[in-house]
mmCIF file of C-alpha atoms in Angstrom:
data_model
loop_
_atom_site.group_PDB
_atom_site.id
_atom_site.type_symbol
_atom_site.label_atom_id
_atom_site.label_comp_id
_atom_site.label_asym_id
_atom_site.label_seq_id
_atom_site.Cartn_x
_atom_site.Cartn_y
_atom_site.Cartn_z
ATOM 1 C CA MET A 1 0.000 0.000 0.000
ATOM 2 C CA LEU A 2 2.528 2.558 -1.192
ATOM 3 C CA LEU A 3 -0.089 5.322 -1.378
ATOM 4 C CA GLU A 4 -2.050 4.613 1.773
ATOM 5 C CA ASP A 5 -3.631 7.779 3.229
ATOM 6 C CA THR A 6 -2.821 9.793 0.095
ATOM 7 C CA THR A 7 -5.094 11.551 -2.374
ATOM 8 C CA GLY A 8 -4.980 11.954 -6.133
ATOM 9 C CA LEU A 9 -6.707 13.829 -8.940
ATOM 10 C CA ILE A 10 -6.765 12.262 -12.432
ATOM 11 C CA LEU A 11 -7.770 14.268 -15.479
ATOM 12 C CA GLY A 12 -8.643 12.723 -18.813
ATOM 13 C CA VAL A 13 -10.702 9.579 -18.149
ATOM 14 C CA SER A 14 -13.342 8.883 -20.784
ATOM 15 C CA ASN A 15 -13.970 5.109 -20.497
ATOM 16 C CA ARG A 16 -12.572 1.929 -18.998
ATOM 17 C CA ARG A 17 -9.968 1.598 -21.764
ATOM 18 C CA SER A 18 -8.482 5.036 -21.107
ATOM 19 C CA ILE A 19 -4.869 5.235 -20.031
ATOM 20 C CA ALA A 20 -6.035 7.586 -17.285
ATOM 21 C CA TRP A 21 -8.396 4.929 -15.934
ATOM 22 C CA GLY A 22 -5.619 2.332 -15.918
ATOM 23 C CA ILE A 23 -3.522 4.760 -13.909
ATOM 24 C CA GLY A 24 -6.427 5.343 -11.554
ATOM 25 C CA GLN A 25 -6.759 1.621 -10.900
ATOM 26 C CA ALA A 26 -3.058 1.348 -10.083
ATOM 27 C CA LEU A 27 -3.128 4.284 -7.665
ATOM 28 C CA ALA A 28 -6.349 3.156 -5.991
ATOM 29 C CA GLY A 29 -4.970 -0.363 -5.643
ATOM 30 C CA ALA A 30 -2.022 1.109 -3.744
ATOM 31 C CA GLY A 31 -4.324 2.856 -1.273
ATOM 32 C CA ALA A 32 -4.929 6.322 -2.748
ATOM 33 C CA ARG A 33 -8.312 8.023 -2.584
ATOM 34 C CA LEU A 34 -9.022 9.514 -5.988
ATOM 35 C CA ALA A 35 -11.009 12.156 -7.809
ATOM 36 C CA PHE A 36 -11.629 11.979 -11.562
ATOM 37 C CA THR A 37 -12.652 14.667 -14.016
ATOM 38 C CA TYR A 38 -14.714 14.254 -17.151
ATOM 39 C CA ARG A 39 -16.235 16.141 -20.066
ATOM 40 C CA GLU A 40 -20.024 16.272 -20.222
ATOM 41 C CA ARG A 41 -20.315 13.829 -23.134
ATOM 42 C CA VAL A 42 -18.728 10.984 -21.121
ATOM 43 C CA ALA A 43 -20.242 11.834 -17.743
ATOM 44 C CA ALA A 44 -22.135 8.560 -17.312
ATOM 45 C CA ASN A 45 -19.074 6.447 -18.164
ATOM 46 C CA VAL A 46 -16.760 8.165 -15.719
ATOM 47 C CA GLN A 47 -19.306 8.383 -12.911
ATOM 48 C CA ALA A 48 -19.925 4.634 -13.215
ATOM 49 C CA LEU A 49 -16.191 3.887 -13.147
ATOM 50 C CA ALA A 50 -15.550 6.139 -10.159
ATOM 51 C CA ALA A 51 -18.369 4.403 -8.276
ATOM 52 C CA THR A 52 -16.335 1.172 -8.340
ATOM 53 C CA LEU A 53 -13.575 2.699 -6.184
ATOM 54 C CA PRO A 54 -14.062 3.432 -2.465
ATOM 55 C CA GLY A 55 -14.545 7.119 -1.731
ATOM 56 C CA ALA A 56 -13.799 8.267 -5.295
ATOM 57 C CA LEU A 57 -15.196 11.504 -6.726
ATOM 58 C CA ALA A 58 -16.165 12.373 -10.308
ATOM 59 C CA MET A 59 -16.422 16.001 -11.445
ATOM 60 C CA GLU A 60 -17.058 17.806 -14.713
ATOM 61 C CA TYR A 61 -14.284 20.125 -15.894
ATOM 62 C CA ASP A 62 -12.992 22.187 -18.811
ATOM 63 C CA VAL A 63 -9.226 22.734 -19.067
ATOM 64 C CA LEU A 64 -9.808 25.860 -21.152
ATOM 65 C CA SER A 65 -11.686 27.506 -18.278
ATOM 66 C CA ASP A 66 -9.709 28.747 -15.282
ATOM 67 C CA ASP A 67 -12.975 29.033 -13.354
ATOM 68 C CA ARG A 68 -13.833 25.357 -13.971
ATOM 69 C CA ILE A 69 -10.321 24.269 -13.023
ATOM 70 C CA GLN A 70 -10.548 26.232 -9.787
ATOM 71 C CA ALA A 71 -14.003 24.806 -9.046
ATOM 72 C CA VAL A 72 -12.558 21.284 -9.305
ATOM 73 C CA MET A 73 -9.668 22.176 -7.006
ATOM 74 C CA ASP A 74 -12.005 23.814 -4.509
ATOM 75 C CA ARG A 75 -14.070 20.638 -4.264
ATOM 76 C CA VAL A 76 -10.959 18.461 -3.975
ATOM 77 C CA GLY A 77 -9.825 20.730 -1.156
ATOM 78 C CA ARG A 78 -13.129 20.384 0.669
ATOM 79 C CA GLU A 79 -13.384 16.607 0.238
ATOM 80 C CA PHE A 80 -9.730 15.595 0.565
ATOM 81 C CA ASP A 81 -8.120 18.409 2.572
ATOM 82 C CA GLY A 82 -5.083 18.443 0.302
ATOM 83 C CA LEU A 83 -3.665 16.712 -2.755
ATOM 84 C CA ASP A 84 -0.691 14.355 -3.117
ATOM 85 C CA THR A 85 -0.810 13.303 -6.779
ATOM 86 C CA LEU A 86 -2.043 15.023 -9.932
ATOM 87 C CA VAL A 87 -2.234 13.099 -13.216
ATOM 88 C CA HIS A 88 -2.683 15.136 -16.407
ATOM 89 C CA SER A 89 -3.806 12.908 -19.286
ATOM 90 C CA VAL A 90 -5.304 15.546 -21.558
ATOM 91 C CA ALA A 91 -4.650 16.210 -25.261
ATOM 92 C CA PHE A 92 -6.600 17.450 -28.258
ATOM 93 C CA ALA A 93 -6.090 18.852 -31.738
ATOM 94 C CA PRO A 94 -8.708 19.549 -34.425
ATOM 95 C CA ARG A 95 -8.968 16.662 -36.870
ATOM 96 C CA ASP A 96 -8.079 18.851 -39.863
ATOM 97 C CA ALA A 97 -4.790 19.763 -38.210
ATOM 98 C CA LEU A 98 -3.855 16.080 -38.066
ATOM 99 C CA ASP A 99 -5.027 15.146 -41.548
ATOM 100 C CA ARG A 100 -3.404 18.045 -43.416
ATOM 101 C CA PRO A 101 0.335 18.795 -43.747
ATOM 102 C CA TYR A 102 1.810 20.617 -40.750
ATOM 103 C CA LEU A 103 2.563 23.584 -43.026
ATOM 104 C CA GLU A 104 -1.192 24.121 -43.380
ATOM 105 C CA THR A 105 -1.883 24.286 -39.627
ATOM 106 C CA THR A 106 -4.153 27.237 -38.950
ATOM 107 C CA ARG A 107 -3.564 29.751 -36.197
ATOM 108 C CA GLN A 108 -6.780 28.622 -34.501
ATOM 109 C CA ALA A 109 -5.851 24.912 -34.620
ATOM 110 C CA PHE A 110 -2.387 25.659 -33.260
ATOM 111 C CA THR A 111 -3.810 27.718 -30.415
ATOM 112 C CA THR A 112 -6.367 25.036 -29.568
ATOM 113 C CA ALA A 113 -3.858 22.169 -29.597
ATOM 114 C CA LEU A 114 -1.300 24.032 -27.495
ATOM 115 C CA GLY A 115 -3.934 25.366 -25.112
ATOM 116 C CA VAL A 116 -5.591 22.033 -24.374
ATOM 117 C CA SER A 117 -2.524 19.799 -24.532
ATOM 118 C CA ALA A 118 0.214 21.961 -23.003
ATOM 119 C CA TYR A 119 -0.979 25.141 -21.317
ATOM 120 C CA SER A 120 -3.565 23.177 -19.345
ATOM 121 C CA LEU A 121 -0.756 21.564 -17.342
ATOM 122 C CA ILE A 122 0.456 24.992 -16.238
ATOM 123 C CA ALA A 123 -3.014 26.157 -15.250
ATOM 124 C CA ILE A 124 -3.798 22.966 -13.346
ATOM 125 C CA ALA A 125 -0.442 22.892 -11.544
ATOM 126 C CA ARG A 126 -0.899 26.497 -10.454
ATOM 127 C CA SER A 127 -4.360 25.749 -9.117
ATOM 128 C CA ALA A 128 -3.179 22.573 -7.347
ATOM 129 C CA LEU A 129 -0.212 24.239 -5.625
ATOM 130 C CA PRO A 130 -2.030 25.300 -2.413
ATOM 131 C CA LEU A 131 -3.494 21.799 -1.973
ATOM 132 C CA MET A 132 -0.102 20.125 -2.467
ATOM 133 C CA LYS A 133 1.595 22.554 -0.087
ATOM 134 C CA LYS A 134 -0.887 21.471 2.592
ATOM 135 C CA ARG A 135 0.484 17.934 2.181
ATOM 136 C CA GLY A 136 4.093 19.050 2.308
ATOM 137 C CA GLY A 137 4.641 18.340 -1.394
ATOM 138 C CA GLY A 138 3.419 16.021 -4.098
ATOM 139 C CA SER A 139 3.831 14.545 -7.560
ATOM 140 C CA ILE A 140 2.501 15.876 -10.878
ATOM 141 C CA ILE A 141 2.567 13.491 -13.852
ATOM 142 C CA THR A 142 1.577 14.076 -17.460
ATOM 143 C CA LEU A 143 1.385 11.831 -20.540
ATOM 144 C CA THR A 144 3.396 12.472 -23.694
ATOM 145 C CA TYR A 145 4.528 10.701 -26.873
ATOM 146 C CA LEU A 146 7.687 10.284 -28.962
ATOM 147 C CA GLY A 147 6.193 12.570 -31.613
ATOM 148 C CA SER A 148 7.503 15.429 -29.464
ATOM 149 C CA GLU A 149 11.043 14.543 -30.585
ATOM 150 C CA ARG A 150 10.661 12.915 -33.998
ATOM 151 C CA VAL A 151 8.407 13.330 -36.994
ATOM 152 C CA PHE A 152 5.508 10.888 -37.330
ATOM 153 C CA PRO A 153 3.258 11.297 -40.376
ATOM 154 C CA ASN A 154 -0.061 12.914 -39.487
ATOM 155 C CA TYR A 155 0.930 13.694 -35.884
ATOM 156 C CA ASN A 156 1.670 17.265 -36.935
ATOM 157 C CA VAL A 157 0.613 19.934 -34.446
ATOM 158 C CA MET A 158 0.240 17.341 -31.669
ATOM 159 C CA GLY A 159 3.974 16.708 -31.884
ATOM 160 C CA VAL A 160 4.618 20.401 -31.341
ATOM 161 C CA ALA A 161 2.105 20.461 -28.467
ATOM 162 C CA LYS A 162 3.811 17.484 -26.816
ATOM 163 C CA ALA A 163 7.199 19.180 -27.206
ATOM 164 C CA ALA A 164 5.781 22.233 -25.425
ATOM 165 C CA LEU A 165 4.313 19.962 -22.758
ATOM 166 C CA GLU A 166 7.689 18.324 -22.090
ATOM 167 C CA ALA A 167 9.422 21.705 -21.874
ATOM 168 C CA SER A 168 6.729 22.797 -19.416
ATOM 169 C CA VAL A 169 7.511 19.740 -17.280
ATOM 170 C CA ARG A 170 11.086 20.955 -16.877
ATOM 171 C CA TYR A 171 10.173 24.558 -16.103
ATOM 172 C CA LEU A 172 7.444 23.541 -13.679
ATOM 173 C CA ALA A 173 9.837 21.128 -11.965
ATOM 174 C CA HIS A 174 12.159 24.087 -11.381
ATOM 175 C CA ASN A 175 9.363 26.333 -10.091
ATOM 176 C CA LEU A 176 7.728 23.740 -7.839
ATOM 177 C CA GLY A 177 10.818 21.960 -6.534
ATOM 178 C CA PRO A 178 11.195 24.308 -3.550
ATOM 179 C CA HIS A 179 7.719 23.193 -2.452
ATOM 180 C CA ASN A 180 8.775 19.513 -2.624
ATOM 181 C CA ILE A 181 6.554 18.990 -5.666
ATOM 182 C CA ARG A 182 7.960 16.776 -8.419
ATOM 183 C CA VAL A 183 6.875 17.089 -12.056
ATOM 184 C CA ASN A 184 7.481 14.336 -14.613
ATOM 185 C CA ALA A 185 6.132 12.983 -17.892
ATOM 186 C CA ILE A 186 5.525 9.423 -19.047
ATOM 187 C CA SER A 187 6.097 8.857 -22.760
ATOM 188 C CA ALA A 188 3.826 5.974 -23.702
ATOM 189 C CA GLY A 189 3.956 3.778 -26.748
ATOM 190 C CA PRO A 190 0.817 3.324 -28.901
ATOM 191 C CA VAL A 191 -2.079 1.892 -26.882
ATOM 192 C CA ARG A 192 -5.351 0.418 -28.169
ATOM 193 C CA THR A 193 -7.739 2.867 -26.553
ATOM 194 C CA LEU A 194 -11.188 3.813 -27.815
ATOM 195 C CA ALA A 195 -9.774 7.094 -29.123
ATOM 196 C CA ALA A 196 -7.214 5.162 -31.162
ATOM 197 C CA LYS A 197 -10.001 3.472 -33.142
ATOM 198 C CA GLY A 198 -10.738 6.757 -34.851
ATOM 199 C CA ILE A 199 -7.150 7.238 -36.009
ATOM 200 C CA ARG A 200 -6.557 6.368 -39.640
ATOM 201 C CA GLY A 201 -3.978 3.587 -39.962
ATOM 202 C CA PHE A 202 -3.533 3.105 -36.223
ATOM 203 C CA SER A 203 -3.553 -0.693 -36.456
ATOM 204 C CA ALA A 204 -0.631 -0.687 -38.886
ATOM 205 C CA MET A 205 1.260 1.812 -36.753
ATOM 206 C CA HIS A 206 0.637 -0.252 -33.612
ATOM 207 C CA LYS A 207 1.759 -3.469 -35.295
ATOM 208 C CA GLY A 208 4.895 -1.783 -36.605
ATOM 209 C CA ALA A 209 5.816 -0.423 -33.179
ATOM 210 C CA VAL A 210 5.463 -3.857 -31.594
ATOM 211 C CA GLY A 211 7.636 -5.416 -34.295
ATOM 212 C CA VAL A 212 10.377 -2.798 -33.976
ATOM 213 C CA SER A 213 10.526 -2.524 -30.175
ATOM 214 C CA PRO A 214 13.207 -4.593 -28.395
ATOM 215 C CA LEU A 215 10.647 -6.307 -26.150
ATOM 216 C CA LYS A 216 8.390 -7.142 -29.117
ATOM 217 C CA ARG A 217 5.181 -6.477 -27.207
ATOM 218 C CA ASP A 218 2.413 -3.953 -26.647
ATOM 219 C CA THR A 219 2.633 -0.961 -24.404
ATOM 220 C CA GLU A 220 0.416 -2.132 -21.546
ATOM 221 C CA VAL A 221 -1.913 0.270 -19.748
ATOM 222 C CA SER A 222 -1.163 -1.631 -16.533
ATOM 223 C CA GLY A 223 2.530 -0.920 -17.047
ATOM 224 C CA LEU A 224 1.816 2.778 -17.466
ATOM 225 C CA GLY A 225 -0.220 2.649 -14.270
ATOM 226 C CA ASP A 226 2.620 0.994 -12.377
ATOM 227 C CA LEU A 227 5.113 3.603 -13.574
ATOM 228 C CA CYS A 228 2.740 6.350 -12.471
ATOM 229 C CA LEU A 229 2.414 4.609 -9.100
ATOM 230 C CA PHE A 230 6.208 4.605 -8.758
ATOM 231 C CA LEU A 231 6.413 8.319 -9.558
ATOM 232 C CA SER A 232 3.573 9.074 -7.139
ATOM 233 C CA SER A 233 5.188 7.236 -4.231
ATOM 234 C CA ASP A 234 8.268 7.855 -2.127
ATOM 235 C CA LEU A 235 10.100 5.389 -4.366
ATOM 236 C CA GLY A 236 10.299 8.172 -6.960
ATOM 237 C CA ARG A 237 11.149 10.930 -4.500
ATOM 238 C CA GLY A 238 14.425 11.857 -6.219
ATOM 239 C CA ILE A 239 13.009 12.137 -9.753
ATOM 240 C CA THR A 240 11.736 15.377 -11.240
ATOM 241 C CA GLY A 241 11.769 17.194 -14.564
ATOM 242 C CA GLN A 242 12.118 13.920 -16.479
ATOM 243 C CA VAL A 243 10.455 12.164 -19.404
ATOM 244 C CA LEU A 244 10.297 8.439 -18.616
ATOM 245 C CA TYR A 245 9.552 6.054 -21.484
ATOM 246 C CA SER A 246 7.201 3.102 -21.190
ATOM 247 C CA ASP A 247 7.046 1.827 -24.766
ATOM 248 C CA ALA A 248 8.749 -1.590 -24.724
ATOM 249 C CA GLY A 249 11.949 0.182 -25.766
ATOM 250 C CA TYR A 250 10.588 1.487 -29.084
ATOM 251 C CA HIS A 251 12.138 4.943 -28.619
ATOM 252 C CA ILE A 252 15.736 3.633 -28.614
ATOM 253 C CA MET A 253 15.555 2.213 -32.127
ATOM 254 C CA GLY A 254 17.099 3.975 -35.126
ATOM 255 C CA THR A 255 15.214 6.062 -37.671
ATOM 256 C CA THR A 256 15.221 3.334 -40.308
ATOM 257 C CA ALA A 257 13.469 0.918 -37.977
ATOM 258 C CA GLN A 258 11.085 3.600 -36.765
ATOM 259 C CA SER A 259 10.164 4.649 -40.270
ATOM 260 C CA ARG A 260 8.689 1.207 -40.882
ATOM 261 C CA ALA A 261 6.261 1.777 -38.031
ATOM 262 C CA ALA A 262 5.568 5.469 -38.668
ATOM 263 C CA VAL A 263 2.927 4.818 -41.296
ATOM 264 C CA SER A 264 0.196 6.878 -39.658
ATOM 265 C CA LYS A 265 -0.399 9.184 -36.749
ATOM 266 C CA PRO A 266 0.000 7.659 -33.263
ATOM 267 C CA VAL A 267 -2.190 8.123 -30.210
ATOM 268 C CA ALA A 268 -2.227 11.640 -28.808
#
């Protein structure tokens, strides 16, 4: 029970196949009491999932609204009296910005992708700071992808958003370190989530990644959850400002090998 008597807030759950839900199961299994956020269109799904965990909360939110973010934090403060772990699993880009060449990215699509996928981490961390200070520190974890470093066809503006997200991890780690708050990112390999079903060519991309990776296997949601558990616990107390990969080793392979798998856009 590494997280016994701790609290956590997880943003980005939409259904039971979500990476965020897998993380929630890992943290709850280690003793954490959790709160989940959801968008209105998936309210029933997330409320039903939260009901399966003792003492869990489920709240509507909007990462583009500072007022909604603060409302979530205010309720977490009332219910939990502080916050130990914050998991940011939020990303979005307009479909046109993924389907068209990056050169054709519109100003509006760029602003939307960067606002939802990167700036939201800053806004949420700022709002969570008082609750984490009450606990004497904490751990903030976000989800990223290798497209932040290398070009994957059709990933486009999401790659730029993930690069901004990873840079934000480092700057936030510097800002929040004096408060004993650690900030890290997990770079996940392609995962068969419900969102991935809507991605053109995802199956081929997923198969290619498995074939190229040294471990020759899927990126498991349970493995991502366990890594998040490690970073949330005292076992990860000396780690901050880092991007940790959980992709069966796919990221270490050379560009020739990767190009065989980069046949379509990967999961955001």
